[in-house]
Amino acid sequence: MGDDVEWLATDPPMFVAYHGHDGLNPSSDNVLFDRCEPHSIGAIDRGPDDLIAIDGARELRRRGELVGHTSGGQIVVFGPR
């Protein structure tokens, strides 16, 4: 496994740092940096029109701006159009 950085938005600055751990039980840590504040998260699911769902943060964002929260659920999956 390895490390990677994915920019989600530039204004406000937002990116995800992915860090993979090798070994008998491979795992990964995903850290969302939102305006330089780190937040541990799950995966990111991409939807239509630059919409993203951030697992673990219960947020829906478009181009970095918060557009809503998921109610109670932590995992969001976008269905086919």
mmCIF file with all atom_site columns, C-alpha atoms in Angstrom:
data_model
loop_
_atom_site.group_PDB
_atom_site.id
_atom_site.type_symbol
_atom_site.label_atom_id
_atom_site.label_alt_id
_atom_site.label_comp_id
_atom_site.label_asym_id
_atom_site.label_entity_id
_atom_site.label_seq_id
_atom_site.pdbx_PDB_ins_code
_atom_site.Cartn_x
_atom_site.Cartn_y
_atom_site.Cartn_z
_atom_site.occupancy
_atom_site.B_iso_or_equiv
_atom_site.pdbx_formal_charge
_atom_site.auth_seq_id
_atom_site.auth_comp_id
_atom_site.auth_asym_id
_atom_site.auth_atom_id
_atom_site.pdbx_PDB_model_num
ATOM 1  C CA . MET A 1 1  ? 0.000   0.000  0.000   1.00 0.00 ? 1  MET A CA 1
ATOM 2  C CA . GLY A 1 2  ? 1.097   3.574  -0.262  1.00 0.00 ? 2  GLY A CA 1
ATOM 3  C CA . ASP A 1 3  ? 0.367   7.183  0.382   1.00 0.00 ? 3  ASP A CA 1
ATOM 4  C CA . ASP A 1 4  ? -1.588  9.564  -1.809  1.00 0.00 ? 4  ASP A CA 1
ATOM 5  C CA . VAL A 1 5  ? -3.119  13.035 -1.665  1.00 0.00 ? 5  VAL A CA 1
ATOM 6  C CA . GLU A 1 6  ? -6.309  14.050 -3.473  1.00 0.00 ? 6  GLU A CA 1
ATOM 7  C CA . TRP A 1 7  ? -7.359  17.698 -3.740  1.00 0.00 ? 7  TRP A CA 1
ATOM 8  C CA . LEU A 1 8  ? -11.128 18.114 -3.437  1.00 0.00 ? 8  LEU A CA 1
ATOM 9  C CA . ALA A 1 9  ? -11.354 21.919 -3.584  1.00 0.00 ? 9  ALA A CA 1
ATOM 10 C CA . THR A 1 10 ? -9.080  24.955 -3.617  1.00 0.00 ? 10 THR A CA 1
ATOM 11 C CA . ASP A 1 11 ? -11.485 27.535 -2.183  1.00 0.00 ? 11 ASP A CA 1
ATOM 12 C CA . PRO A 1 12 ? -11.890 26.602 0.608   1.00 0.00 ? 12 PRO A CA 1
ATOM 13 C CA . PRO A 1 13 ? -8.722  24.470 0.617   1.00 0.00 ? 13 PRO A CA 1
ATOM 14 C CA . MET A 1 14 ? -9.699  20.839 1.111   1.00 0.00 ? 14 MET A CA 1
ATOM 15 C CA . PHE A 1 15 ? -7.816  17.616 0.452   1.00 0.00 ? 15 PHE A CA 1
ATOM 16 C CA . VAL A 1 16 ? -7.646  14.003 1.610   1.00 0.00 ? 16 VAL A CA 1
ATOM 17 C CA . ALA A 1 17 ? -4.440  12.245 2.618   1.00 0.00 ? 17 ALA A CA 1
ATOM 18 C CA . TYR A 1 18 ? -4.624  8.465  2.162   1.00 0.00 ? 18 TYR A CA 1
ATOM 19 C CA . HIS A 1 19 ? -2.073  6.409  4.098   1.00 0.00 ? 19 HIS A CA 1
ATOM 20 C CA . GLY A 1 20 ? -1.936  2.647  3.650   1.00 0.00 ? 20 GLY A CA 1
ATOM 21 C CA . HIS A 1 21 ? -0.420  0.209  6.125   1.00 0.00 ? 21 HIS A CA 1
ATOM 22 C CA . ASP A 1 22 ? 1.068   -3.087 4.912   1.00 0.00 ? 22 ASP A CA 1
ATOM 23 C CA . GLY A 1 23 ? 1.291   -6.203 7.031   1.00 0.00 ? 23 GLY A CA 1
ATOM 24 C CA . LEU A 1 24 ? -0.726  -9.243 7.997   1.00 0.00 ? 24 LEU A CA 1
ATOM 25 C CA . ASN A 1 25 ? -3.838  -7.114 8.341   1.00 0.00 ? 25 ASN A CA 1
ATOM 26 C CA . PRO A 1 26 ? -3.557  -4.303 5.741   1.00 0.00 ? 26 PRO A CA 1
ATOM 27 C CA . SER A 1 27 ? -5.424  -1.134 6.646   1.00 0.00 ? 27 SER A CA 1
ATOM 28 C CA . SER A 1 28 ? -5.606  2.503  5.688   1.00 0.00 ? 28 SER A CA 1
ATOM 29 C CA . ASP A 1 29 ? -6.079  5.857  7.365   1.00 0.00 ? 29 ASP A CA 1
ATOM 30 C CA . ASN A 1 30 ? -7.909  8.614  5.501   1.00 0.00 ? 30 ASN A CA 1
ATOM 31 C CA . VAL A 1 31 ? -7.523  12.138 6.824   1.00 0.00 ? 31 VAL A CA 1
ATOM 32 C CA . LEU A 1 32 ? -9.587  15.021 5.453   1.00 0.00 ? 32 LEU A CA 1
ATOM 33 C CA . PHE A 1 33 ? -7.944  18.436 5.749   1.00 0.00 ? 33 PHE A CA 1
ATOM 34 C CA . ASP A 1 34 ? -10.649 21.089 5.674   1.00 0.00 ? 34 ASP A CA 1
ATOM 35 C CA . ARG A 1 35 ? -9.178  24.600 5.958   1.00 0.00 ? 35 ARG A CA 1
ATOM 36 C CA . CYS A 1 36 ? -6.037  22.969 7.446   1.00 0.00 ? 36 CYS A CA 1
ATOM 37 C CA . GLU A 1 37 ? -8.056  21.167 10.170  1.00 0.00 ? 37 GLU A CA 1
ATOM 38 C CA . PRO A 1 38 ? -7.513  17.378 10.099  1.00 0.00 ? 38 PRO A CA 1
ATOM 39 C CA . HIS A 1 39 ? -10.498 14.998 10.415  1.00 0.00 ? 39 HIS A CA 1
ATOM 40 C CA . SER A 1 40 ? -10.298 11.196 10.361  1.00 0.00 ? 40 SER A CA 1
ATOM 41 C CA . ILE A 1 41 ? -12.790 9.856  7.810   1.00 0.00 ? 41 ILE A CA 1
ATOM 42 C CA . GLY A 1 42 ? -13.776 6.737  5.919   1.00 0.00 ? 42 GLY A CA 1
ATOM 43 C CA . ALA A 1 43 ? -14.036 6.692  2.130   1.00 0.00 ? 43 ALA A CA 1
ATOM 44 C CA . ILE A 1 44 ? -15.212 9.382  -0.260  1.00 0.00 ? 44 ILE A CA 1
ATOM 45 C CA . ASP A 1 45 ? -17.964 8.590  -2.749  1.00 0.00 ? 45 ASP A CA 1
ATOM 46 C CA . ARG A 1 46 ? -18.347 10.802 -5.814  1.00 0.00 ? 46 ARG A CA 1
ATOM 47 C CA . GLY A 1 47 ? -21.752 11.732 -7.160  1.00 0.00 ? 47 GLY A CA 1
ATOM 48 C CA . PRO A 1 48 ? -23.065 13.862 -10.003 1.00 0.00 ? 48 PRO A CA 1
ATOM 49 C CA . ASP A 1 49 ? -22.124 17.511 -10.526 1.00 0.00 ? 49 ASP A CA 1
ATOM 50 C CA . ASP A 1 50 ? -19.029 17.543 -8.257  1.00 0.00 ? 50 ASP A CA 1
ATOM 51 C CA . LEU A 1 51 ? -21.041 16.245 -5.288  1.00 0.00 ? 51 LEU A CA 1
ATOM 52 C CA . ILE A 1 52 ? -19.108 14.123 -2.774  1.00 0.00 ? 52 ILE A CA 1
ATOM 53 C CA . ALA A 1 53 ? -20.219 12.157 0.262   1.00 0.00 ? 53 ALA A CA 1
ATOM 54 C CA . ILE A 1 54 ? -17.690 11.841 3.061   1.00 0.00 ? 54 ILE A CA 1
ATOM 55 C CA . ASP A 1 55 ? -18.149 8.608  5.026   1.00 0.00 ? 55 ASP A CA 1
ATOM 56 C CA . GLY A 1 56 ? -17.594 9.071  8.732   1.00 0.00 ? 56 GLY A CA 1
ATOM 57 C CA . ALA A 1 57 ? -18.139 12.827 8.602   1.00 0.00 ? 57 ALA A CA 1
ATOM 58 C CA . ARG A 1 58 ? -21.834 12.583 7.605   1.00 0.00 ? 58 ARG A CA 1
ATOM 59 C CA . GLU A 1 59 ? -21.398 15.408 5.097   1.00 0.00 ? 59 GLU A CA 1
ATOM 60 C CA . LEU A 1 60 ? -22.368 16.102 1.507   1.00 0.00 ? 60 LEU A CA 1
ATOM 61 C CA . ARG A 1 61 ? -20.209 18.705 -0.229  1.00 0.00 ? 61 ARG A CA 1
ATOM 62 C CA . ARG A 1 62 ? -20.056 20.304 -3.657  1.00 0.00 ? 62 ARG A CA 1
ATOM 63 C CA . ARG A 1 63 ? -16.737 21.854 -4.692  1.00 0.00 ? 63 ARG A CA 1
ATOM 64 C CA . GLY A 1 64 ? -15.698 22.030 -1.041  1.00 0.00 ? 64 GLY A CA 1
ATOM 65 C CA . GLU A 1 65 ? -18.816 23.781 0.231   1.00 0.00 ? 65 GLU A CA 1
ATOM 66 C CA . LEU A 1 66 ? -21.074 21.974 2.699   1.00 0.00 ? 66 LEU A CA 1
ATOM 67 C CA . VAL A 1 67 ? -24.497 21.349 1.143   1.00 0.00 ? 67 VAL A CA 1
ATOM 68 C CA . GLY A 1 68 ? -25.989 19.002 3.728   1.00 0.00 ? 68 GLY A CA 1
ATOM 69 C CA . HIS A 1 69 ? -25.624 16.303 6.326   1.00 0.00 ? 69 HIS A CA 1
ATOM 70 C CA . THR A 1 70 ? -26.734 12.699 6.198   1.00 0.00 ? 70 THR A CA 1
ATOM 71 C CA . SER A 1 71 ? -29.241 11.848 8.895   1.00 0.00 ? 71 SER A CA 1
ATOM 72 C CA . GLY A 1 72 ? -27.729 9.223  11.138  1.00 0.00 ? 72 GLY A CA 1
ATOM 73 C CA . GLY A 1 73 ? -26.007 7.168  8.448   1.00 0.00 ? 73 GLY A CA 1
ATOM 74 C CA . GLN A 1 74 ? -22.285 7.205  7.998   1.00 0.00 ? 74 GLN A CA 1
ATOM 75 C CA . ILE A 1 75 ? -22.068 5.488  4.611   1.00 0.00 ? 75 ILE A CA 1
ATOM 76 C CA . VAL A 1 76 ? -23.574 7.094  1.509   1.00 0.00 ? 76 VAL A CA 1
ATOM 77 C CA . VAL A 1 77 ? -23.672 5.501  -1.938  1.00 0.00 ? 77 VAL A CA 1
ATOM 78 C CA . PHE A 1 78 ? -24.963 7.297  -5.013  1.00 0.00 ? 78 PHE A CA 1
ATOM 79 C CA . GLY A 1 79 ? -27.255 5.229  -7.210  1.00 0.00 ? 79 GLY A CA 1
ATOM 80 C CA . PRO A 1 80 ? -27.102 5.125  -11.003 1.00 0.00 ? 80 PRO A CA 1
ATOM 81 C CA . ARG A 1 81 ? -28.892 7.831  -12.951 1.00 0.00 ? 81 ARG A CA 1
#
